[in-house]
Short mmCIF file of C-alpha atoms and ligand atoms in Angstrom, two decimals:
data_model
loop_
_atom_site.label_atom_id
_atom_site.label_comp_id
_atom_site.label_asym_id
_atom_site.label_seq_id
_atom_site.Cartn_x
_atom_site.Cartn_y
_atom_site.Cartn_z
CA UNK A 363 39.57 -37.90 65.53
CA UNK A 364 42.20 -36.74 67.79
CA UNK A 365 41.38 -33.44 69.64
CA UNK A 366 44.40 -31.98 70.65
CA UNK A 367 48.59 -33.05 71.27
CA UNK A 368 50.53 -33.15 74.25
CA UNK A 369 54.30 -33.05 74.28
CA UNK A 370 55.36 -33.85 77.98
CA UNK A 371 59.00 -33.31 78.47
CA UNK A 372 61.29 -34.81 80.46
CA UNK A 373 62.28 -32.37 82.46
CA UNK A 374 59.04 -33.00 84.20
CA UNK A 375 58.09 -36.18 83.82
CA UNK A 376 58.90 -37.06 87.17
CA UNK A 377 56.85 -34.68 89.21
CA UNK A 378 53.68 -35.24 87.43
CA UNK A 379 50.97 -36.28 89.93
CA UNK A 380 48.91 -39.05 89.54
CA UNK A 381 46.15 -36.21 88.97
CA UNK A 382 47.52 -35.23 85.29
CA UNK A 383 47.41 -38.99 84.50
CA UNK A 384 43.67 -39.34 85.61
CA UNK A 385 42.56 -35.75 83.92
CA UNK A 386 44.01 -37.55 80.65
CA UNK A 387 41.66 -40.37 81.47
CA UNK A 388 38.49 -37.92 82.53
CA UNK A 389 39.40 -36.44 78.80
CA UNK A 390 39.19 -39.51 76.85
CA UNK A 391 36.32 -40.87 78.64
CA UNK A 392 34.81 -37.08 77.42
CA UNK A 393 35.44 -37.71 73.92
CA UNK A 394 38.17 -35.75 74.08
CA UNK A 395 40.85 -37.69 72.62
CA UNK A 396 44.84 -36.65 73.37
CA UNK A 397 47.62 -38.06 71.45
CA UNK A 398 51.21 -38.15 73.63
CA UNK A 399 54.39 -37.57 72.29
CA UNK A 400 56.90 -37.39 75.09
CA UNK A 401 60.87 -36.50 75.77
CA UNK A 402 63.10 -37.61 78.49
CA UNK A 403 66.45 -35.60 77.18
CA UNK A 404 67.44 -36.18 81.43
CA UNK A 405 66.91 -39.81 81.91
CA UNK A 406 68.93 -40.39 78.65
CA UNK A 407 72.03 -38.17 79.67
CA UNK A 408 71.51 -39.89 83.33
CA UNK A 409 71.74 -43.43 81.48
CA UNK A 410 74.75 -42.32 79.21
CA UNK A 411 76.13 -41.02 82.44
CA UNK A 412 76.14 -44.56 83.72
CA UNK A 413 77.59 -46.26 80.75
CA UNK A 414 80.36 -43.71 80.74
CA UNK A 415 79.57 -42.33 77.02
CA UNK A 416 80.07 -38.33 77.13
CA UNK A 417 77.32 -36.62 75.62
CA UNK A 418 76.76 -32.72 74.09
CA UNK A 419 74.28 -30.73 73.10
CA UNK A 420 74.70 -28.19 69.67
CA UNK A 421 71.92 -25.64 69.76
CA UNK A 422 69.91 -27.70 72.10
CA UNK A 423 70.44 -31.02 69.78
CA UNK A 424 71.84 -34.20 71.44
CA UNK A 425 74.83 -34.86 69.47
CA UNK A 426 74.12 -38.67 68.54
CA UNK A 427 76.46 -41.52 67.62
CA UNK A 428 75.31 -44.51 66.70
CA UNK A 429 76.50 -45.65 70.12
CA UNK A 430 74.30 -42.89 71.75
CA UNK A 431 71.52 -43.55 69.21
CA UNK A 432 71.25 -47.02 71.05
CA UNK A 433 70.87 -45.35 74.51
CA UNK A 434 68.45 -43.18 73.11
CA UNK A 435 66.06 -45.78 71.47
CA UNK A 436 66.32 -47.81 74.98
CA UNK A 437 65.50 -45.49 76.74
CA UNK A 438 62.96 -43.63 75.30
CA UNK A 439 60.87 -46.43 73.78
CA UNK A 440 61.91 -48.97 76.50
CA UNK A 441 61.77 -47.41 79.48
CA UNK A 442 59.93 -43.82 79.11
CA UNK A 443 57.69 -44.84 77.07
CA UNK A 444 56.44 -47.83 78.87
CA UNK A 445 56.12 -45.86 81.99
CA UNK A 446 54.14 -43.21 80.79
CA UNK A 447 51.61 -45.79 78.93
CA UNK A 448 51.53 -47.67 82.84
CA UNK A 449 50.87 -44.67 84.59
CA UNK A 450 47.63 -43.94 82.05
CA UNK A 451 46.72 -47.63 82.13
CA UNK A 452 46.92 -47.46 86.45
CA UNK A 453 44.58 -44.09 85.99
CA UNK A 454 42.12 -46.43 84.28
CA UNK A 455 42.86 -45.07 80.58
CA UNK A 456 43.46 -47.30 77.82
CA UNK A 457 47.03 -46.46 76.28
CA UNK A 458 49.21 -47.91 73.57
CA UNK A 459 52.96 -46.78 73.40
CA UNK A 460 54.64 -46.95 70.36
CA UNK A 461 57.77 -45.35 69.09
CA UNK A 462 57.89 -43.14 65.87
CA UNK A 463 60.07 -46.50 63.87
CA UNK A 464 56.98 -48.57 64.49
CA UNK A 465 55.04 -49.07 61.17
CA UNK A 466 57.53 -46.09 59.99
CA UNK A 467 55.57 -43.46 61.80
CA UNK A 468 57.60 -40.81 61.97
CA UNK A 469 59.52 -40.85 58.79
CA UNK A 470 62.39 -38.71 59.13
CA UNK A 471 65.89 -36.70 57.12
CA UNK A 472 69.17 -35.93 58.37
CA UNK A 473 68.92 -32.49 60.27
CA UNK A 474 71.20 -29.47 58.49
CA UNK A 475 74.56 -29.91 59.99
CA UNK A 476 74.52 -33.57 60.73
CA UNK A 477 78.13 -34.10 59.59
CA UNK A 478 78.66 -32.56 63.25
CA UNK A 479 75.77 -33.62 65.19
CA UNK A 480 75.61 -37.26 63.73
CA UNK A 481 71.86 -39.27 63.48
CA UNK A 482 69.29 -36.14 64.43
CA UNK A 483 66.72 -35.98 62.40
CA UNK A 484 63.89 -33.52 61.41
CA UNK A 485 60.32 -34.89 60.39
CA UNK A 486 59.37 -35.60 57.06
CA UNK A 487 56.45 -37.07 57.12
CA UNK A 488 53.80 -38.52 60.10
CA UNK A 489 51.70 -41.63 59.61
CA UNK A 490 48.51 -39.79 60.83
CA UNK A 491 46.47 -42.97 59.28
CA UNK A 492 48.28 -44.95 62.39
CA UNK A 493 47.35 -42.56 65.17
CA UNK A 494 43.62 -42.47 64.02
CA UNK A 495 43.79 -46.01 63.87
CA UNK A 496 44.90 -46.46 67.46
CA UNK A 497 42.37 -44.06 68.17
CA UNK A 498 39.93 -46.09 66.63
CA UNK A 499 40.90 -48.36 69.05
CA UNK A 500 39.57 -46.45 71.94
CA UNK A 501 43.57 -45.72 73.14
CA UNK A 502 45.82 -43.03 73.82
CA UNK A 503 48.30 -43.33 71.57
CA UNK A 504 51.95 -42.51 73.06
CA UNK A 505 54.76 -41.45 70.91
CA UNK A 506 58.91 -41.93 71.76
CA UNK A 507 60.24 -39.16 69.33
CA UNK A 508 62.33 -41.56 67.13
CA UNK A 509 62.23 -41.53 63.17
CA UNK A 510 63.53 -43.73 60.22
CA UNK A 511 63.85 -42.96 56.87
CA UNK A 512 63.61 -45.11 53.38
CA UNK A 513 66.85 -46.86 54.05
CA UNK A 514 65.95 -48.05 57.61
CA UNK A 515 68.35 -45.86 59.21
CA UNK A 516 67.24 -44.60 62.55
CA UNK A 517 66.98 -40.88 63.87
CA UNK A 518 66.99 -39.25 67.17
CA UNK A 519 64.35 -36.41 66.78
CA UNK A 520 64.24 -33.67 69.82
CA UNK A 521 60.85 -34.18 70.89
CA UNK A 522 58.90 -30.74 70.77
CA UNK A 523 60.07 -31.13 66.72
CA UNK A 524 58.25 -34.61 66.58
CA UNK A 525 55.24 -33.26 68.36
CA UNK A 526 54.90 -29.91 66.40
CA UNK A 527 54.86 -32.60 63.17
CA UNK A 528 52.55 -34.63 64.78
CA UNK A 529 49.81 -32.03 65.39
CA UNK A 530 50.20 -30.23 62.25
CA UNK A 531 50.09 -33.52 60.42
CA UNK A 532 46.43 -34.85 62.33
CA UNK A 533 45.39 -31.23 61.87
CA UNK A 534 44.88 -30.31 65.31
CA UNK A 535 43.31 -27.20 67.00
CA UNK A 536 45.92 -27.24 70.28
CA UNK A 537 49.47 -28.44 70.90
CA UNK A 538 50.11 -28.53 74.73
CA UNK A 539 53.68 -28.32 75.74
CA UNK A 540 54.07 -29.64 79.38
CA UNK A 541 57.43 -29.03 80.79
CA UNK A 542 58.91 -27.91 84.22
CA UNK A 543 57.97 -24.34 84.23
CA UNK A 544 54.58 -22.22 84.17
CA UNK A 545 54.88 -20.80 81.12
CA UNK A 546 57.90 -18.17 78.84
CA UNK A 547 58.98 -16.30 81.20
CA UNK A 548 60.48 -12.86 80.45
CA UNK A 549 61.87 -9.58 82.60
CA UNK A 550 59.50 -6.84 82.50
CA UNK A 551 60.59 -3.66 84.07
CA UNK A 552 63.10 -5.86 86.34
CA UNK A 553 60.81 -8.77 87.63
CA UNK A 554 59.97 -12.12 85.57
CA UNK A 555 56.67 -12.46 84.86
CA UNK A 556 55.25 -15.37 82.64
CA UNK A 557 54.04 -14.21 79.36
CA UNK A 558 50.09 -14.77 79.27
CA UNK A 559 50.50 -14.98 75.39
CA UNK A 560 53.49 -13.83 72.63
CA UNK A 561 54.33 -13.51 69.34
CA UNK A 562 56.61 -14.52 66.66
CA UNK A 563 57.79 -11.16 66.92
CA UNK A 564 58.27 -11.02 70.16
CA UNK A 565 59.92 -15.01 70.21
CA UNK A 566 62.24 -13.87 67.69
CA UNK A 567 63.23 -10.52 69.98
CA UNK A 568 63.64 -13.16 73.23
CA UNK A 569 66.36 -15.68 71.02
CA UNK A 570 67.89 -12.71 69.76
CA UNK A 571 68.34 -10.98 73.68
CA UNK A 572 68.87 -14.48 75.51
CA UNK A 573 65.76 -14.35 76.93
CA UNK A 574 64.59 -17.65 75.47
CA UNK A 575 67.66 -19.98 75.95
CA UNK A 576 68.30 -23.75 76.16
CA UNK A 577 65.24 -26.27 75.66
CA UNK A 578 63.00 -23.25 75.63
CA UNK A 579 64.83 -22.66 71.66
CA UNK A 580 63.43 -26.01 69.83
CA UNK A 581 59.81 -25.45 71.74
CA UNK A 582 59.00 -21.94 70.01
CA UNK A 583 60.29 -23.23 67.33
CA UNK A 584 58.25 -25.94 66.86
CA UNK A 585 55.41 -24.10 67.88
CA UNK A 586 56.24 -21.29 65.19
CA UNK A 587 56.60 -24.36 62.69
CA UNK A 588 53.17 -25.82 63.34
CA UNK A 589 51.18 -22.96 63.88
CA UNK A 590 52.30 -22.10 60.24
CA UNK A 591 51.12 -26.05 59.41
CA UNK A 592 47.80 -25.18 60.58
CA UNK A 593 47.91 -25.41 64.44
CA UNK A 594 45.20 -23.14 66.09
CA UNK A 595 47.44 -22.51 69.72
CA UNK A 596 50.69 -23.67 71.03
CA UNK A 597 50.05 -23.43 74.84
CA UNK A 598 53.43 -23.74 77.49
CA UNK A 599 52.66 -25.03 80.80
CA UNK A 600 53.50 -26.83 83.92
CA UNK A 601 51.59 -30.28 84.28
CA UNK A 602 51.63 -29.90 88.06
CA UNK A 603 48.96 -28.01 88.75
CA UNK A 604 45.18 -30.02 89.18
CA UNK A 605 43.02 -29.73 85.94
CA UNK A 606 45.69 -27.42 83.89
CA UNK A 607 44.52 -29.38 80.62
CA UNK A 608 41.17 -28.69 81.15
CA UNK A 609 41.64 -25.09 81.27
CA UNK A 610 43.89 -24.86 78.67
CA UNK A 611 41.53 -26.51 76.29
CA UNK A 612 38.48 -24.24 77.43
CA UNK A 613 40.47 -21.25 76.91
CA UNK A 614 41.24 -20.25 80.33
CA UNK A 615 44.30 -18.23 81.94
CA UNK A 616 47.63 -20.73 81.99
CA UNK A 617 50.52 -21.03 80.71
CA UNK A 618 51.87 -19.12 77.68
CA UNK A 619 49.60 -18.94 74.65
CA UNK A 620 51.43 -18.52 71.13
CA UNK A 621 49.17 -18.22 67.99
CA UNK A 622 49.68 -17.33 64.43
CA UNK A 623 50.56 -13.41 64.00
CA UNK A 624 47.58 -11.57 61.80
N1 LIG B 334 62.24 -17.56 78.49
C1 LIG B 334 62.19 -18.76 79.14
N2 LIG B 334 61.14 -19.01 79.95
C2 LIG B 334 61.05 -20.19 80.62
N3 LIG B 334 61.98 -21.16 80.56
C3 LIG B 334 63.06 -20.97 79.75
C4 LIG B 334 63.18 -19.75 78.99
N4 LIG B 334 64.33 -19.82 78.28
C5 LIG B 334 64.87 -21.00 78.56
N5 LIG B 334 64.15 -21.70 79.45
C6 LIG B 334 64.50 -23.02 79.97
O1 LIG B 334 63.78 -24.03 79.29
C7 LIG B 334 63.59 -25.11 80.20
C8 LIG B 334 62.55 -26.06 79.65
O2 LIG B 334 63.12 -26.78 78.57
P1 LIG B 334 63.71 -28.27 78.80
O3 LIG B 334 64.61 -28.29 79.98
O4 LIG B 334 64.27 -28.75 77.51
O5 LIG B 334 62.41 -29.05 79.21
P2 LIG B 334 61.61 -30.28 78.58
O6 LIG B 334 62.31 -31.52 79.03
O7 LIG B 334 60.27 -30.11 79.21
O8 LIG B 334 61.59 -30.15 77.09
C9 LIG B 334 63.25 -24.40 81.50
O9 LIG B 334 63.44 -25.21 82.62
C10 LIG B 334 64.21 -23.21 81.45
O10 LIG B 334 65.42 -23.53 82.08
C1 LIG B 335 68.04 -34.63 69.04
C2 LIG B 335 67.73 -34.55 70.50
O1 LIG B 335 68.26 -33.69 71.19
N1 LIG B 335 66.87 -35.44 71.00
C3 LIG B 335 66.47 -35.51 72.37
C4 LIG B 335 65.26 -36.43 72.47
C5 LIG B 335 64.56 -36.37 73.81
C6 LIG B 335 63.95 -35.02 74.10
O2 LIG B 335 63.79 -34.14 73.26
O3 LIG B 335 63.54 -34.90 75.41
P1 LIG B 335 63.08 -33.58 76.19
O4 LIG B 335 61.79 -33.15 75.60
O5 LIG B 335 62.95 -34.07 77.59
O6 LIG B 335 64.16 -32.54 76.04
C7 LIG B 335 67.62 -36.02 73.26
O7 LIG B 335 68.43 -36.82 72.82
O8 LIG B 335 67.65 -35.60 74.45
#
C-alpha cells in the first residue's frame, strides 16, 4: 500500500538536489512507499515560448487549445516525466513514469468555465487499482497530471488538483506539496513569517486579502478538497533542504501543515 503522495511542482523541479532523489529511495527501501505526481507549468510556458504559441493563465488555469494541449502532453509525459523517473532510477530507486491517459488513470470532466479556458479538466475518478499494482511491482509510480474521459478526449489537469485526487482516492494519511518556497507565508505584525500550520478559516481569510495569490490558489485548494476526501495532513514545503520528507512524515517542524478543521 502506498504510504503517502508527493506533488513536486515545477517551479522547483530544477533545484532539487540529488539528496531528495536518494531520501525517496532510503523511503522505499523502508517500506515506505511514495507515489509522485508532478507539474512543470514553467518548462511548458518555456516550450510554448519557443514554438511561438501565446499562452494565459485564468485563475491560475493554463488556458489550453488543442494546439497547447499537444505541448502540454509532450512535455509533461515526454520530457518531465522521464526525467524525474531517471533521476530516481540514478538514486538507485526503481521508478515507473506513466501519465494519467495511460490505462485511463486519471479519468477526467471539463472544468466549470471551459467554454473560456478550453481542455482543463478536473478529476473524476483515479485508477487506484493501477498505482497499487505498480506498487506491487516494487516501483515508484510517477504521475504527468493529464486525464481523459469516456470519449477519449484528453485534459490538461493543474497538477496539485490531480494529486489531491490521487491521495484521497488511495486513501492516504499525508499529501506532500514540494514547491519553491518553505511553506504559506503570511505578514504578521509587518514581517512574513511561514505559517507552522493553518486553517480553512484562515486559507479562506488569505484568498480573500491577497495573501494567498497565484499557484499558491489551486494548492489550498486541493488540499481543502482532499482533506475533506479523507486526507490526514496536507504539508507545504521546499524539497531543498536534506531529509525534509523524513521529517515531515515523523511529524516534525517544516513546512506548512493544513488539516481538517474540528
Ligand atoms: N501566501 C503565500 N505563501 C507562499 N507562496 C505564495 C503565497 N501566495 C502565493 N504564493 C506563490 O506561490 C508560488 C508557488 O506556486 P507555483 O509557482 O505554482 O509553484 P509549483 O510549480 O510548485 O506549483 C510561490 O513561489 C509564490 O510566488
Ligand atoms: C490546467 C493547468 O494549468 N495545468 C498545468 C499543468 C502543470 C502544472 O500544474 O504544473 P505546476 O505544478 O508546475 O504549476 C499547466 O498547464 O501549467
Amino acid at each position: 500500500m502506498p504510504s503517502f503522495v508527493m506533488k513536486c511542482g515545477g517551479s522547483t523541479l530544477a533545484a532539487l538536489p540529488d539528496l531528495f532523489f536518494e531520501e525517496l529511495k532510503q523511503l522505499q527501501s523502508d517500506g515506505i512507499v511514495p507515489v509522485i505526481v508532478h507539474g512543470g507549468g514553467p518548462a511548458i510556458s518555456a516550450t510554448l515560448e519557443k514554438l511561438e504559441i501565446p499562452t494565459q493563465f485564468v485563475n491560475g488555469l493554463r488556458k489550453t487549445s488543442e494546439e497547447v494541449l499537444d505541448v502540454v502532453e509532450m512535455v509533461l509525459s515526454g520530457q518531465i516525466n522521464k526525467q524525474i523517473v531517471r533521476k530516481l532510477n540514478q538514486a538507485g530507486a526503481h521508478a515507473i513514469g506513466l501519465s494519467g491517459i495511460d490505462g485511463n488513470l486519471i479519468e477526467a470532466q471539463p472544468v466549470e468555465g471551459h467554454e473560456e479556458i478550453g481542455f482543463v479538466g478536473d478529476v473524476t475518478q483515479v485508477r487506484a487499482d493501477l498505482i497499487e499494482g505498480i506498487i506491487g511491482l516494487g516501483a515508484i509510480p510517477v504521475i504527468a497530471p493529464l486525464g481523459i474521459d469516456a470519449k477519449g478526449q484528453r485534459y490538461n489537469i493543474n497538477a496539485d488538483t490531480s494529486a489531491g485526487a490521487v491521495a484521497a482516492s488511495l486513501g492516504v494519511e499525508h499529501l506532500i506539496v514540494v514547491t519553491d518556497v518553505p511553506g504559506m507565508m503570511k505578514t504578521v505584525n509587518g514581517e512574513k513569517v511561514i505559517l507552522p500550520a493553518t486553517t480553512e478559516a484562515e486559507i479562506q481569510e488569505m484568498i480573500q486579502s491577497g495573501e494567498i495569490y497565484g499557484g499558491m490558489i489551486p494548492k489550498v485548494k486541493a488540499a481543502l478538497k482532499c482533506l475533506q476526501g479523507g486526507v490526514s495532513e496536507v504539508v507545504i514545503v521546499s524539497g531543498t533542504k536534506p531529509g525534509v520528507l523524513g521529517r515531515v512524515l515523523r511529524g516534525e517542524a517544516e513546512g506548512t501543515r493544513i488539516r481538517k478543521s474540528q
